[in-house]
CSV table of C-alpha atoms in Angstrom, one decimal:
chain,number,residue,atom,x,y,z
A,1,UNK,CA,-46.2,-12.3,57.1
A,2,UNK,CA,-48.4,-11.1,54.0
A,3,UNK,CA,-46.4,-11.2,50.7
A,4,UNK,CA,-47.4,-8.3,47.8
A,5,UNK,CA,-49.6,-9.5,45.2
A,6,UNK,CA,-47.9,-11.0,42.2
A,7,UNK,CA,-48.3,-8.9,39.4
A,8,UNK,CA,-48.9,-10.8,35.9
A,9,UNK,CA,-45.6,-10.8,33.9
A,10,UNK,CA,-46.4,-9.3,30.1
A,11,UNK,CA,-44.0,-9.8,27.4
A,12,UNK,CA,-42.4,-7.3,26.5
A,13,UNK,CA,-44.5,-5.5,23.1
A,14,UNK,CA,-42.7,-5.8,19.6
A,15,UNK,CA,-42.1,-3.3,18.4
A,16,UNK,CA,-44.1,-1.6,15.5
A,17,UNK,CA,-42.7,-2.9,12.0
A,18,UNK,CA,-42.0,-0.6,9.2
A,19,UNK,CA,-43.0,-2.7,5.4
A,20,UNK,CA,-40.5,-0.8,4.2
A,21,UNK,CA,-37.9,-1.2,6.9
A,22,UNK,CA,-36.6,-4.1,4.7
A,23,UNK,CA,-36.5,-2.0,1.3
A,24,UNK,CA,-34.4,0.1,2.7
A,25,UNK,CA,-31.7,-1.5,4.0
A,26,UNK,CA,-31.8,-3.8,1.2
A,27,UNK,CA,-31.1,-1.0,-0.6
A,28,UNK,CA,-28.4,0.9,1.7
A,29,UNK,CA,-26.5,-2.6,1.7
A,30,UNK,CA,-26.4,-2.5,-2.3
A,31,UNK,CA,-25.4,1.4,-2.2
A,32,UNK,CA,-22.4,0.1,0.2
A,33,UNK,CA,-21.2,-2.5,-1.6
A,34,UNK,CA,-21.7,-0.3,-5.0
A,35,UNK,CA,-19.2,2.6,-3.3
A,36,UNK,CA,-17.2,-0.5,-2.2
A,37,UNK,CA,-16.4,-1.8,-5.4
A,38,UNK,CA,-16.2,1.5,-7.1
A,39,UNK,CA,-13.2,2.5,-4.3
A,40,UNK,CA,-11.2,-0.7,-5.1
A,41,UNK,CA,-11.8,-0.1,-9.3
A,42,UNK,CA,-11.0,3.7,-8.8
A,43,UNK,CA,-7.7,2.5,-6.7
A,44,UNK,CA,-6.8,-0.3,-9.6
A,45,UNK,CA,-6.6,2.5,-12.0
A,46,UNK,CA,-5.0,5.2,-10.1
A,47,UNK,CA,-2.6,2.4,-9.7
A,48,UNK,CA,-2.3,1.8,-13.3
A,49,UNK,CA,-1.5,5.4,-13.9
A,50,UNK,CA,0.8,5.7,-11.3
A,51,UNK,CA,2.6,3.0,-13.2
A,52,UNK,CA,2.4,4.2,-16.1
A,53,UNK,CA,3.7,7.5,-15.1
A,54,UNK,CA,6.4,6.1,-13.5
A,55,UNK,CA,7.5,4.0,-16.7
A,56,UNK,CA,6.8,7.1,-18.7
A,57,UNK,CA,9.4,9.4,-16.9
A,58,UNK,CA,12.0,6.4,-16.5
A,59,UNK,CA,11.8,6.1,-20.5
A,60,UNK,CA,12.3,10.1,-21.1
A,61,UNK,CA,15.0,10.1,-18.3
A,62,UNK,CA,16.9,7.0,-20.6
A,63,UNK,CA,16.6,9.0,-23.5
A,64,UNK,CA,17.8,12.4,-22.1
A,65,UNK,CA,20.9,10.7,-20.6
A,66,UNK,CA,21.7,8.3,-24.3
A,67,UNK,CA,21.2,11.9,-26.3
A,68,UNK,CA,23.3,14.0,-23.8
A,69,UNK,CA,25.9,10.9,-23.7
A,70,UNK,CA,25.9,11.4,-27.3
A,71,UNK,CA,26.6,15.1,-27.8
A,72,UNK,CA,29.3,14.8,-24.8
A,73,UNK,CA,31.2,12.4,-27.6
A,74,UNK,CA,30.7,13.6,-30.4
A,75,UNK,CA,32.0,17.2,-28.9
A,76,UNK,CA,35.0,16.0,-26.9
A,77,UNK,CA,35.6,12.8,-29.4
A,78,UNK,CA,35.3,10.4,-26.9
């Protein structure tokens, strides 16, 4: 029995390559890691300020409850 013709393989083409394909990812890459680093300061500081805050309130609430345990003996002479 008669077999079909063998057609030549071809390798598969490359495709085209952009000169600036390189550039660019070079410089999306940097752009990434820039936001990266700029999420992880920007999340240090609103750490810091939560902190701070916090120390902030506990200090007024100390001194509201020393003044008003004050006044509460010095007007009932504890």
């Amino acid at each position: 029995m008669a077999q079909p013709a063998r057609r030549p393989e071809r390798a598969p083409a490359a495709p085209p390559v952009d000169p600036t394909a390189v550039q660019r990812a070079y410089r999306v890459e940097r752009a990434k890691r820039r936001a990266r680093e700029q999420r992880a300061q920007e999340r240090r500081l609103a750490a810091f300020r939560f902190l701070l805050v916090v120390v902030v309130l506990l200090a007024l609430s100390v001194f509201l409850t020393l003044t008003v345990w004050q006044q509460i003996q010095r007007l009932f002479g504890l």
